[in-house]
Coordinates of C-alpha atoms in Angstrom, one line a residue:
Chain A
M1 CA 17.7 -12.8 47.7
L2 CA 19.2 -9.5 46.3
H3 CA 22.9 -8.9 47.1
V4 CA 23.3 -5.2 47.8
F5 CA 26.8 -3.7 47.8
G6 CA 28.8 -0.5 47.2
H7 CA 32.1 -0.1 45.4
T8 CA 35.5 -1.7 46.1
N9 CA 37.8 0.1 48.5
P10 CA 34.5 1.0 50.3
D11 CA 34.1 4.4 52.0
T12 CA 31.4 5.3 54.5
D13 CA 28.8 5.9 51.8
A14 CA 29.4 2.6 50.1
I15 CA 29.1 0.6 53.4
T16 CA 26.2 2.6 54.9
A17 CA 24.2 2.8 51.7
A18 CA 24.4 -1.1 51.4
L19 CA 23.1 -1.5 54.9
V20 CA 20.4 1.2 54.7
Y21 CA 19.1 0.1 51.2
A22 CA 19.0 -3.6 52.1
N23 CA 17.0 -2.7 55.3
L24 CA 14.7 -0.5 53.2
L25 CA 14.1 -3.2 50.6
N26 CA 13.4 -5.7 53.3
R27 CA 10.8 -3.4 54.9
Q28 CA 9.2 -3.1 51.4
G29 CA 9.0 -6.9 51.0
V30 CA 12.1 -7.4 48.8
E31 CA 14.4 -9.9 50.3
A32 CA 17.9 -8.3 50.4
Q33 CA 21.2 -8.5 52.2
A34 CA 24.1 -6.0 52.4
F35 CA 27.6 -6.9 51.6
R36 CA 31.0 -5.1 51.2
L37 CA 33.7 -5.4 48.6
G38 CA 36.7 -4.6 50.9
E39 CA 38.0 -3.6 54.3
L40 CA 36.4 -0.7 56.3
N41 CA 38.3 2.5 56.6
F42 CA 38.8 4.1 60.1
E43 CA 36.0 6.5 59.6
T44 CA 33.5 3.7 58.7
Q45 CA 34.7 1.6 61.6
F46 CA 34.0 4.6 63.9
V47 CA 30.5 5.1 62.5
L48 CA 29.6 1.4 62.9
K49 CA 31.2 1.1 66.3
A50 CA 29.1 3.9 67.7
L51 CA 26.0 2.1 66.6
E52 CA 27.3 -1.3 67.8
L53 CA 26.8 -2.5 64.2
E54 CA 28.7 -5.3 62.6
A55 CA 30.3 -4.6 59.2
P56 CA 28.4 -6.4 56.4
P57 CA 30.0 -9.6 55.3
L58 CA 32.6 -9.6 52.5
L59 CA 31.1 -10.5 49.2
S60 CA 32.3 -13.8 47.8
A61 CA 32.3 -14.6 44.1
L62 CA 28.7 -14.6 42.8
Q63 CA 27.4 -17.2 40.3
A64 CA 26.4 -15.8 36.9
G65 CA 22.9 -14.5 36.9
T66 CA 22.8 -13.7 40.7
E67 CA 20.5 -10.7 41.3
V68 CA 22.2 -7.6 42.6
A69 CA 21.6 -4.1 43.6
L70 CA 24.5 -1.6 43.3
V71 CA 24.8 1.4 45.6
D72 CA 27.2 4.3 45.3
H73 CA 28.7 3.0 42.0
N74 CA 27.8 1.7 38.6
E75 CA 31.1 1.1 36.7
S76 CA 32.4 -2.4 36.3
A77 CA 36.0 -1.3 37.1
Q78 CA 34.7 -0.3 40.7
S79 CA 32.6 -3.3 41.2
T80 CA 32.8 -7.0 41.8
A81 CA 34.9 -8.9 39.2
N82 CA 32.2 -10.6 37.2
L83 CA 29.6 -7.8 37.2
S84 CA 28.8 -8.2 33.6
E85 CA 27.6 -11.8 34.3
L86 CA 25.3 -10.8 37.1
S87 CA 21.6 -9.6 36.9
V88 CA 21.6 -5.9 38.0
K89 CA 18.1 -5.3 39.2
R90 CA 18.6 -2.0 41.0
V91 CA 21.1 0.9 41.2
V92 CA 21.0 3.8 43.6
D93 CA 24.0 6.2 42.8
H94 CA 25.2 9.8 42.5
H95 CA 28.0 9.2 40.0
K96 CA 28.2 9.6 36.2
L97 CA 26.8 6.6 34.3
G98 CA 29.6 4.4 33.0
D99 CA 29.6 1.0 31.2
L100 CA 26.6 -0.5 32.9
T101 CA 24.0 -2.2 30.7
T102 CA 21.1 -4.5 31.7
A103 CA 19.3 -7.3 29.9
N104 CA 15.9 -6.2 31.4
P105 CA 14.4 -3.0 32.5
P106 CA 16.0 -2.1 35.9
Y107 CA 15.1 0.1 38.8
L108 CA 17.6 3.0 38.5
R109 CA 17.7 6.0 40.8
F110 CA 20.6 8.4 40.1
E111 CA 20.6 12.0 41.3
P112 CA 23.4 14.6 41.0
V113 CA 23.6 15.1 44.8
G114 CA 26.6 14.8 47.2
C115 CA 25.8 11.3 48.6
T116 CA 23.9 8.2 48.1
G117 CA 22.5 8.6 51.6
T118 CA 20.6 11.7 50.5
I119 CA 18.8 9.7 47.8
L120 CA 18.1 6.9 50.2
L121 CA 16.4 9.3 52.6
K122 CA 14.2 10.4 49.7
L123 CA 13.3 6.8 49.0
H124 CA 12.1 6.4 52.6
R125 CA 10.0 9.6 52.4
E126 CA 8.5 8.8 49.0
A127 CA 7.5 5.4 50.4
N128 CA 6.0 7.1 53.5
L129 CA 8.2 4.9 55.7
S130 CA 9.6 6.2 59.0
V131 CA 13.4 6.5 59.2
E132 CA 14.8 4.1 61.8
A133 CA 17.2 5.9 64.2
G134 CA 20.2 3.6 63.3
D135 CA 19.6 4.2 59.6
A136 CA 19.3 7.9 60.2
K137 CA 22.8 8.0 61.7
L138 CA 24.2 5.9 58.8
M139 CA 22.8 8.2 56.2
L140 CA 23.8 11.3 58.1
S141 CA 27.4 10.0 58.5
A142 CA 27.6 9.2 54.9
I143 CA 26.5 12.6 53.8
L144 CA 28.9 14.3 56.2
S145 CA 31.7 12.0 54.9
D146 CA 31.0 12.4 51.2
T147 CA 30.5 16.2 51.3
L148 CA 33.3 16.8 54.0
H149 CA 30.5 18.4 56.0
F150 CA 29.3 20.5 53.1
R151 CA 32.9 21.7 52.2
S152 CA 33.0 19.7 48.9
P153 CA 31.7 21.4 45.7
T154 CA 29.5 18.3 45.2
T155 CA 27.3 19.4 48.1
T156 CA 23.7 20.3 47.1
Q157 CA 20.9 21.8 49.1
D158 CA 19.3 18.3 49.2
D159 CA 22.3 17.1 51.1
R160 CA 22.0 20.0 53.7
D161 CA 18.2 19.4 54.0
A162 CA 18.8 15.7 54.5
V163 CA 21.2 16.3 57.4
D164 CA 18.8 18.8 59.0
F165 CA 16.1 16.1 58.7
L166 CA 18.2 13.2 60.0
A167 CA 20.1 14.7 62.9
P168 CA 17.2 14.8 65.4
I169 CA 16.2 11.2 64.4
A170 CA 19.8 10.1 64.8
G171 CA 20.0 11.8 68.2
I172 CA 22.8 14.0 67.1
Q173 CA 22.7 17.5 68.8
N174 CA 25.9 18.9 67.5
V175 CA 26.5 17.9 63.8
E176 CA 29.8 19.9 63.6
E177 CA 31.2 18.1 66.6
Y178 CA 30.1 14.7 65.3
A179 CA 31.7 15.5 61.8
L180 CA 35.0 16.5 63.4
A181 CA 35.0 13.3 65.4
M182 CA 34.4 11.3 62.2
F183 CA 37.2 13.1 60.4
A184 CA 39.6 12.7 63.3
A185 CA 38.9 8.9 63.3
K186 CA 39.6 8.9 59.6
S187 CA 42.8 10.8 60.0
D188 CA 44.2 8.6 62.8
L189 CA 46.0 6.4 60.4
G190 CA 48.6 5.0 62.8
D191 CA 50.8 2.3 61.3
T192 CA 48.6 1.5 58.4
P193 CA 50.7 0.0 55.6
A194 CA 51.3 2.4 52.7
E195 CA 49.5 0.0 50.2
T196 CA 46.4 0.3 52.4
L197 CA 46.6 4.0 52.7
L198 CA 46.8 4.2 48.8
K199 CA 43.9 1.9 48.2
M200 CA 41.6 3.2 51.1
D201 CA 39.7 5.5 48.8
Y202 CA 41.0 4.5 45.4
K203 CA 39.2 4.1 42.1
V204 CA 40.3 3.0 38.6
F205 CA 38.9 5.1 35.7
P206 CA 39.1 4.2 32.1
F207 CA 39.8 7.4 30.2
G208 CA 39.8 8.2 26.5
D209 CA 38.5 6.0 23.6
P210 CA 36.2 3.4 25.2
T211 CA 37.4 0.7 22.8
R212 CA 41.0 1.1 24.1
P213 CA 40.8 3.2 27.2
Q214 CA 43.9 4.0 29.4
E215 CA 43.3 3.2 33.0
W216 CA 44.3 5.6 35.8
G217 CA 44.2 4.8 39.5
L218 CA 43.1 7.8 41.5
G219 CA 43.5 7.6 45.3
V220 CA 42.4 10.2 47.8
I221 CA 43.3 10.5 51.4
E222 CA 41.0 13.0 53.2
T223 CA 42.6 14.0 56.4
T224 CA 42.7 16.6 59.1
N225 CA 46.4 15.8 59.4
P226 CA 48.2 16.1 56.0
G227 CA 51.6 16.3 57.7
Y228 CA 51.3 12.7 58.7
V229 CA 50.7 11.6 55.1
F230 CA 53.5 13.6 53.7
G231 CA 55.8 12.1 56.4
R232 CA 55.3 8.8 54.6
Q233 CA 55.8 10.1 51.1
A234 CA 58.6 7.8 50.0
E235 CA 56.6 4.7 51.1
L236 CA 53.5 5.9 49.4
L237 CA 55.3 6.6 46.1
A238 CA 56.7 3.1 46.3
A239 CA 53.2 1.7 46.8
M240 CA 51.9 3.7 43.8
D241 CA 54.7 2.4 41.6
K242 CA 53.8 -1.1 42.5
A243 CA 50.1 -0.6 41.9
K244 CA 50.8 0.9 38.6
A245 CA 52.9 -2.1 37.4
E246 CA 50.7 -4.8 38.9
D247 CA 47.4 -3.4 37.5
G248 CA 48.9 -2.3 34.2
L249 CA 47.8 1.3 34.7
A250 CA 48.7 4.3 32.6
G251 CA 49.0 6.5 35.6
V252 CA 48.5 6.6 39.4
L253 CA 47.7 9.7 41.5
L254 CA 47.2 10.1 45.2
S255 CA 45.5 13.3 46.3
V256 CA 46.0 14.3 49.9
V257 CA 43.0 16.5 50.8
D258 CA 43.3 18.7 53.8
I259 CA 39.6 18.7 54.9
L260 CA 39.7 21.7 57.3
N261 CA 41.7 24.0 54.9
E262 CA 40.1 22.6 51.8
T263 CA 43.3 22.1 49.8
N264 CA 44.5 19.3 47.6
R265 CA 48.3 18.4 47.3
T266 CA 48.7 15.4 45.1
L267 CA 51.5 12.8 45.1
V268 CA 53.0 12.4 41.6
L269 CA 54.7 9.2 40.7
S270 CA 56.6 10.0 37.5
A271 CA 57.1 12.4 34.6
T272 CA 54.0 10.8 32.9
E273 CA 51.7 11.9 35.7
E274 CA 53.5 15.3 36.0
K275 CA 52.9 16.0 32.3
V276 CA 49.2 15.2 32.5
L277 CA 48.6 17.3 35.6
H278 CA 50.5 20.2 34.0
E279 CA 48.6 20.0 30.8
A280 CA 45.2 19.3 32.2
F281 CA 45.2 21.5 35.3
G282 CA 48.2 23.8 34.8
A283 CA 49.6 22.3 38.0
V284 CA 53.3 22.6 38.9
T285 CA 55.0 19.5 40.5
Q286 CA 57.8 19.9 42.9
D287 CA 59.5 17.0 44.8
H288 CA 56.7 14.6 43.6
V289 CA 53.9 16.9 44.9
A290 CA 51.6 18.9 42.8
D291 CA 49.5 21.7 44.2
L292 CA 46.0 21.3 42.9
G293 CA 44.6 24.2 44.9
N294 CA 41.1 23.8 46.1
R295 CA 40.2 20.9 43.9
I296 CA 39.1 18.7 46.7
S297 CA 36.5 16.6 44.8
R298 CA 37.8 13.8 42.7
K299 CA 34.3 13.3 41.1
K300 CA 33.6 17.0 40.3
Q301 CA 37.1 18.6 39.9
L302 CA 39.5 15.9 38.9
V303 CA 37.7 13.2 36.8
P304 CA 35.8 15.4 34.4
T305 CA 38.9 17.4 33.6
L306 CA 41.0 14.3 33.0
E307 CA 38.1 12.8 31.0
K308 CA 38.1 15.8 28.7
Y309 CA 41.9 15.8 28.5
F310 CA 42.1 12.2 27.3
T311 CA 39.1 12.3 25.0
P312 CA 40.2 13.0 21.4
P313 CA 38.2 15.8 19.8
A314 CA 35.4 14.4 17.7
Chain B
M1 CA 16.9 25.1 28.1
L2 CA 16.5 21.4 28.4
H3 CA 15.4 19.6 25.2
V4 CA 13.0 16.8 26.2
F5 CA 12.2 14.0 23.7
G6 CA 11.3 10.3 23.3
H7 CA 12.5 7.8 20.7
T8 CA 12.4 7.9 17.0
N9 CA 9.2 6.6 15.3
P10 CA 7.4 7.9 18.4
D11 CA 4.5 6.1 19.9
T12 CA 1.9 7.7 22.2
D13 CA 4.2 7.2 25.3
A14 CA 7.2 8.8 23.6
I15 CA 5.2 11.9 22.7
T16 CA 3.1 12.3 25.8
A17 CA 6.0 11.6 28.1
A18 CA 8.0 14.5 26.5
L19 CA 5.0 16.8 26.9
V20 CA 4.2 15.8 30.5
Y21 CA 7.8 15.8 31.7
A22 CA 8.7 19.1 30.1
N23 CA 5.6 20.6 31.8
L24 CA 6.6 19.0 35.2
L25 CA 10.2 20.3 34.9
N26 CA 8.9 23.8 34.1
R27 CA 6.6 23.7 37.1
Q28 CA 9.6 22.7 39.2
G29 CA 11.7 25.7 37.9
V30 CA 13.7 23.8 35.3
E31 CA 13.3 25.4 31.9
A32 CA 12.3 22.6 29.4
Q33 CA 10.6 22.1 26.1
A34 CA 9.2 19.0 24.5
F35 CA 10.2 17.8 21.0
R36 CA 9.5 14.7 18.8
L37 CA 11.8 12.7 16.7
G38 CA 9.3 11.7 14.0
E39 CA 5.8 11.8 12.8
L40 CA 2.8 11.0 15.1
N41 CA 0.9 7.8 14.6
F42 CA -2.9 7.8 14.3
E43 CA -3.4 6.8 18.0
T44 CA -1.2 9.7 19.2
Q45 CA -3.0 12.1 16.8
F46 CA -6.3 11.0 18.3
V47 CA -5.1 11.6 21.8
L48 CA -3.7 15.1 21.1
K49 CA -6.8 16.1 19.0
A50 CA -9.1 15.2 21.8
L51 CA -7.1 17.6 24.1
E52 CA -6.8 20.2 21.3
L53 CA -3.1 20.0 21.7
E54 CA -0.5 20.7 19.1
A55 CA 2.2 18.0 18.5
P56 CA 5.6 19.1 20.0
P57 CA 7.9 20.4 17.3
L58 CA 10.2 18.1 15.3
L59 CA 13.7 18.2 16.8
S60 CA 16.3 19.7 14.5
A61 CA 20.0 18.8 14.8
L62 CA 21.3 19.8 18.1
Q63 CA 24.7 21.4 18.7
A64 CA 27.3 19.3 20.6
G65 CA 26.9 19.9 24.3
T66 CA 23.2 20.7 24.2
E67 CA 21.5 19.7 27.5
V68 CA 18.8 17.0 26.9
A69 CA 16.3 14.9 28.8
L70 CA 15.4 11.5 27.3
V71 CA 12.0 9.9 28.0
D72 CA 10.9 6.4 27.0
H73 CA 14.3 5.4 25.6
N74 CA 18.0 5.5 26.3
E75 CA 19.8 3.6 23.5
S76 CA 21.6 5.7 21.0
A77 CA 20.1 3.6 18.1
Q78 CA 16.7 4.9 19.0
S79 CA 17.6 8.5 19.7
T80 CA 18.7 11.6 17.8
A81 CA 21.7 11.0 15.6
N82 CA 24.4 12.7 17.6
L83 CA 23.3 11.6 21.1
S84 CA 26.8 10.8 22.2
E85 CA 27.8 14.5 21.7
L86 CA 24.9 15.8 23.7
S87 CA 24.8 16.4 27.5
V88 CA 22.2 14.0 28.9
K89 CA 21.1 15.5 32.2
R90 CA 18.0 13.4 32.8
V91 CA 16.4 10.1 31.7
V92 CA 13.0 8.8 32.7
D93 CA 12.5 5.3 31.1
H94 CA 11.1 1.8 31.5
H95 CA 13.4 0.0 29.1
K96 CA 16.6 -2.0 29.7
L97 CA 19.8 0.2 30.0
G98 CA 21.7 0.2 26.8
D99 CA 24.8 2.1 25.6
L100 CA 24.1 5.3 27.4
T101 CA 27.0 7.0 29.3
T102 CA 27.2 10.4 30.8
A103 CA 30.2 12.8 31.6
N104 CA 28.6 13.9 34.8
P105 CA 26.2 12.5 37.4
P106 CA 22.8 12.5 35.8
Y107 CA 19.2 12.3 37.1
L108 CA 18.0 8.9 36.1
R109 CA 14.7 7.3 37.0
F110 CA 14.1 3.9 35.5
E111 CA 11.4 1.5 36.7
P112 CA 10.4 -1.9 35.4
V113 CA 6.8 -0.8 34.8
G114 CA 4.6 -0.9 31.7
C115 CA 4.9 2.8 30.7
T116 CA 6.8 6.0 31.2
G117 CA 3.6 7.7 32.1
T118 CA 3.3 5.5 35.2
I119 CA 6.7 6.9 36.4
L120 CA 5.8 10.4 35.6
L121 CA 2.7 10.2 37.8
K122 CA 5.0 9.1 40.6
L123 CA 7.2 12.1 40.1
H124 CA 4.2 14.4 40.4
R125 CA 3.1 12.7 43.6
E126 CA 6.6 12.6 45.1
A127 CA 6.9 16.3 44.5
N128 CA 3.5 17.0 46.0
L129 CA 2.3 18.6 42.7
S130 CA -1.2 18.3 41.6
V131 CA -1.7 16.6 38.3
E132 CA -3.2 18.9 35.6
A133 CA -6.2 17.5 33.8
G134 CA -4.5 17.5 30.4
D135 CA -1.4 15.8 31.7
A136 CA -3.6 13.2 33.4
K137 CA -5.2 12.3 30.1
L138 CA -1.8 12.2 28.3
M139 CA -0.3 9.9 30.9
L140 CA -3.5 7.7 31.1
S141 CA -3.5 7.4 27.3
A142 CA 0.1 6.4 27.3
I143 CA -0.4 3.7 29.9
L144 CA -3.4 2.2 28.0
S145 CA -1.4 2.3 24.8
D146 CA 1.8 0.8 26.1
T147 CA 0.0 -2.0 28.1
L148 CA -2.7 -2.5 25.4
H149 CA -5.1 -1.7 28.2
F150 CA -3.4 -4.1 30.6
R151 CA -3.3 -7.0 28.1
S152 CA 0.5 -6.9 27.7
P153 CA 2.7 -8.9 30.1
T154 CA 4.7 -5.7 30.7
T155 CA 1.7 -4.5 32.8
T156 CA 2.3 -4.0 36.5
Q157 CA 0.1 -3.2 39.5
D158 CA 1.7 0.3 39.4
D159 CA 0.3 0.8 35.9
R160 CA -3.2 -0.2 37.0
D161 CA -3.1 2.0 40.0
A162 CA -1.9 4.9 37.9
V163 CA -4.9 4.6 35.6
D164 CA -7.3 4.3 38.6
F165 CA -5.7 7.5 39.9
L166 CA -5.7 9.4 36.7
A167 CA -9.1 8.6 35.1
P168 CA -11.1 10.9 37.4
I169 CA -8.7 13.8 37.0
A170 CA -8.8 13.2 33.2
G171 CA -12.5 13.2 33.2
I172 CA -12.7 9.7 31.7
Q173 CA -15.7 7.8 33.0
N174 CA -15.3 4.7 30.9
V175 CA -11.7 3.6 30.5
E176 CA -12.5 0.5 28.4
E177 CA -14.5 2.6 26.0
Y178 CA -11.7 5.2 25.8
A179 CA -9.1 2.5 25.2
L180 CA -11.1 1.0 22.4
A181 CA -11.6 4.3 20.7
M182 CA -7.7 4.9 20.9
F183 CA -7.1 1.4 19.5
A184 CA -9.6 1.9 16.7
A185 CA -7.9 5.2 15.8
K186 CA -4.6 3.4 15.7
S187 CA -6.0 0.7 13.5
D188 CA -7.6 3.0 11.0
L189 CA -4.5 3.0 8.7
G190 CA -6.3 4.0 5.5
D191 CA -3.9 4.5 2.6
T192 CA -0.8 4.9 4.7
P193 CA 2.3 4.0 2.6
A194 CA 3.8 0.6 3.4
E195 CA 7.1 2.3 4.4
T196 CA 5.3 4.3 7.0
L197 CA 3.4 1.3 8.4
L198 CA 6.6 -0.5 8.9
K199 CA 8.4 2.3 10.6
M200 CA 5.4 3.5 12.7
D201 CA 6.5 1.5 15.8
Y202 CA 10.0 0.3 14.8
K203 CA 13.2 0.1 16.7
V204 CA 16.7 -1.1 15.7
F205 CA 18.4 -3.3 18.3
P206 CA 22.1 -4.3 18.2
F207 CA 22.3 -8.0 19.2
G208 CA 25.3 -10.1 20.1
D209 CA 28.9 -9.0 20.7
P210 CA 28.7 -5.3 21.5
T211 CA 32.0 -4.6 19.6
R212 CA 30.5 -5.9 16.4
P213 CA 26.7 -6.2 16.9
Q214 CA 24.3 -7.3 14.3
E215 CA 21.5 -4.9 14.0
W216 CA 17.9 -6.0 13.6
G217 CA 14.9 -3.8 12.8
L218 CA 11.9 -4.8 14.7
G219 CA 8.5 -3.3 13.8
V220 CA 5.2 -3.8 15.5
I221 CA 1.7 -2.9 14.3
E222 CA -0.8 -3.2 17.1
T223 CA -4.2 -3.3 15.6
T224 CA -7.8 -4.3 16.1
N225 CA -8.0 -5.1 12.4
P226 CA -5.1 -7.5 11.4
G227 CA -6.9 -8.5 8.2
Y228 CA -6.2 -5.0 6.8
V229 CA -2.5 -5.4 7.4
F230 CA -2.2 -8.9 5.9
G231 CA -4.1 -7.5 2.9
R232 CA -1.0 -5.4 2.3
Q233 CA 1.5 -8.1 2.9
A234 CA 3.4 -7.9 -0.5
E235 CA 3.8 -4.1 -0.1
L236 CA 5.0 -4.5 3.5
L237 CA 7.6 -7.2 2.6
A238 CA 9.0 -5.0 -0.1
A239 CA 9.3 -2.1 2.4
M240 CA 11.1 -4.4 4.8
D241 CA 13.5 -5.6 2.0
K242 CA 14.2 -1.9 1.2
A243 CA 14.8 -1.0 4.9
K244 CA 17.1 -4.0 5.4
A245 CA 19.3 -2.9 2.4
E246 CA 19.3 0.8 3.1
D247 CA 20.2 0.5 6.8
G248 CA 22.6 -2.4 6.4
L249 CA 20.6 -4.6 8.8
A250 CA 21.1 -8.3 9.5
G251 CA 17.4 -8.9 9.7
V252 CA 13.9 -7.2 9.7
L253 CA 10.7 -8.4 11.3
L254 CA 7.3 -6.9 11.4
S255 CA 5.0 -8.3 14.1
V256 CA 1.2 -7.8 13.6
V257 CA -0.3 -7.8 17.0
D258 CA -4.0 -8.4 17.3
I259 CA -4.8 -6.3 20.3
L260 CA -8.2 -7.8 21.2
N261 CA -7.2 -11.5 20.6
E262 CA -3.8 -11.0 22.0
T263 CA -1.9 -12.8 19.2
N264 CA 1.2 -12.0 17.2
R265 CA 1.7 -13.1 13.6
T266 CA 5.0 -11.8 12.3
L267 CA 5.9 -11.0 8.7
V268 CA 9.1 -12.8 7.8
L269 CA 11.2 -11.4 4.9
S270 CA 13.7 -14.2 4.0
A271 CA 15.2 -17.5 5.1
T272 CA 17.5 -15.6 7.4
E273 CA 14.7 -14.3 9.6
E274 CA 12.8 -17.6 9.2
K275 CA 15.8 -19.5 10.6
V276 CA 16.2 -17.2 13.6
L277 CA 12.5 -17.3 14.5
H278 CA 12.6 -21.1 14.3
E279 CA 15.7 -21.5 16.4
A280 CA 14.9 -18.8 18.9
F281 CA 11.2 -19.3 19.3
G282 CA 10.4 -22.6 17.7
A283 CA 8.1 -20.7 15.3
V284 CA 7.0 -22.1 12.0
T285 CA 6.8 -19.8 9.0
Q286 CA 4.3 -20.3 6.2
D287 CA 3.9 -17.9 3.3
H288 CA 6.2 -15.3 5.0
V289 CA 4.1 -15.3 8.2
A290 CA 5.4 -16.8 11.5
D291 CA 2.9 -17.6 14.3
L292 CA 4.4 -16.2 17.5
G293 CA 1.4 -17.1 19.6
N294 CA 0.7 -14.8 22.4
R295 CA 4.1 -13.1 22.4
I296 CA 2.6 -9.6 22.1
S297 CA 5.4 -7.7 23.8
R298 CA 8.5 -6.8 21.9
K299 CA 10.2 -5.6 25.0
K300 CA 9.4 -8.6 27.2
Q301 CA 8.8 -11.5 24.8
L302 CA 10.8 -10.9 21.7
V303 CA 14.0 -8.8 22.5
P304 CA 15.2 -10.7 25.5
T305 CA 14.9 -14.1 23.6
L306 CA 16.7 -12.7 20.6
E307 CA 19.4 -11.1 22.8
K308 CA 20.0 -14.5 24.3
Y309 CA 20.0 -16.2 21.0
F310 CA 22.6 -13.9 19.5
T311 CA 24.9 -13.7 22.6
P312 CA 27.6 -16.3 22.4
P313 CA 27.9 -18.4 25.6
A314 CA 30.6 -16.9 27.9

C-alpha cells in the first residue's frame, strides 16, 4: 500500500493533493492511502469541513523500504524524517528539484505551475477519468490557496484554466466569493499560539554549498488581516528566536503577506537576517520589520534570490 | 532556444528521443533543437539512414545558464561536462533519479517504462497531437532497441502498446523483421577499434557513500554475434585497463549480451572486478569471462545489485 503525503506544516495543497492523488491512484488500481505530516491550518479545516471530510491520518514513523508517493514537495528537509530510507515510487510536485534520489526508476511528474492541484487535474484528464465533485472542490481550493486567487506571480494559465474547468464540477458559482471565504478562514487566527503561527506555513531550506549548507527557516502568514499579526510581533519574534536555537538554523524569517493588497512585510529577528535581506533584496529593516514590497511568493521571489545570494560564484 | 540531448555514448533512444522531443516542443511553441553527446552506434546509423535523417549536431560546450532539456538520462556523470552550471528546464527519462537538482521548478516526466520513446508517445497523445510518420519510426526503433524487442525485463505493457500504436504510422508491417535488421546492423561491428566498442554503450555509475563514491564504468555490447566480440577479447581487456586508469575508476566491466539467446557473459578485467561479481551475483569468472546468466538489463539487473552491494548498511 502506497503512503501518499505532502510536506510538513501542511497547507491546503499538501493536504488536498494527498487526498486527491490517493483517490486517483485507487481508481487506477494502485492501492494508496493519504496521510498528513502535521496539523491542518484554518483554511484547510474550512475546506474539509465544507465537504464533510475527515483530515487524513497523521503519518507515523515508516519502516525502511516502505513505498511512498510524495505530493507538493520533494526535499528531505520538508518531508518525513527518514525519507532517505523509504522507497519513493511517485512524486507529483511543482517545486524545484532538491536532494531527492531513487534506487529505481520512479514515476515523476513536475510542472512549473502554481499548484499541485493543477497537475492532478491533468492526470485525471490524461487518464480519461471523470473528476469527482469532492475532488474538484479540493483541487480548486488548493489552486486558489496556492495562487492567492491568481494574485501570486507563480500563477500560470494552466492554473486559471483548471479553476474554470473545476468550478462547475465542484458546484461553485462564485469563485471570488469562495476564495474570500477561504482567506477569511485562514486569517481568523484567534488565540493560536505564536509558535503555531510561525510554523503554520514554514519550510527549512538548505542554502549555499550542498556539502555544508546553512539552513534557513522561512515562514509565511498569508492573511487578509495583517494588523492582527503585527499586534503579536513580540511573541512571534520570541518564537522565531526559539526555533532558530532549537533547530540550529542560520536564520529565521516570517513574511506577513497581505493577500488583498499583495504586499510582504517580513519579521526580522536579528542583525544577521537584517544584513541578508539588505544585501540580497536591498530591503530596509525598521523595528524588526523589513518591507519586501510585492514579493508575495516565497517560492518565486524569496528562495531563488536567497539561493543565489548564498551560492559562492563558481 | 532549448538545447535537447540524451546521454554520452548515445544509444538509439538517446538520439531519437532528442530528435522527437525537440520536434514535439517546436510544435508546441517551445523553440528547441536536438543535439548529441557522442558518435552514433551502428544501430542508430541504420535507423537514421532508413529515414534519410541527419544525425543531430554534436553539442559544443555550453555557457553557464544555458537552458537545456535532458532526455534518457539525468545523472551528471552521464551528461555534458558542466551540467551543474546549466539551467535544466525539462527532463523526460526512464532511469532512477540521480544527483540532479534545479534552481527553479522544472518540467519532469519520469516513468518506470522500458524506453523514453514510450513516454514521448504519451506526450503526443496527451497534447492531442498527431504523430508524424518519421517520429513514429524513431520512437518505435528506440523501444525495440531499449527493450531488445520486449526481451529485456525492463519491458512494460506500455512499451508493447506503444509499438502496436506506432507501427502502422511508421509504415512497418513486420516489426520482428525490422527489429532483427536493427540488431544485425548493431552487431556488424567490422573493424571498430576496441576503445570504441567498449564505450559504445557505456555509463559511469557512482556507487556507495555519495560523499566519496567509487565510480564504476559499465559497458554493454548487445549483439546477435557474441562470437565476434569474444574473438577480440584481448584487445577489449586492454581498452578496459586503459579506461580504468585514465578515468580513475574503481572497476570496469563489459557485458556481452546475446540478444537472441538472452544471455550475458561479462568481460572481467582483474581480481577486483572478479571479487565484486562473485560477492554481488555469485558469478564465477573463468579466463576473464563471468557468466551472468540471463541478467541482460544493466539498469534492472546489474546496477541495483551493485548499488546495494556497495551501500554500507545504515
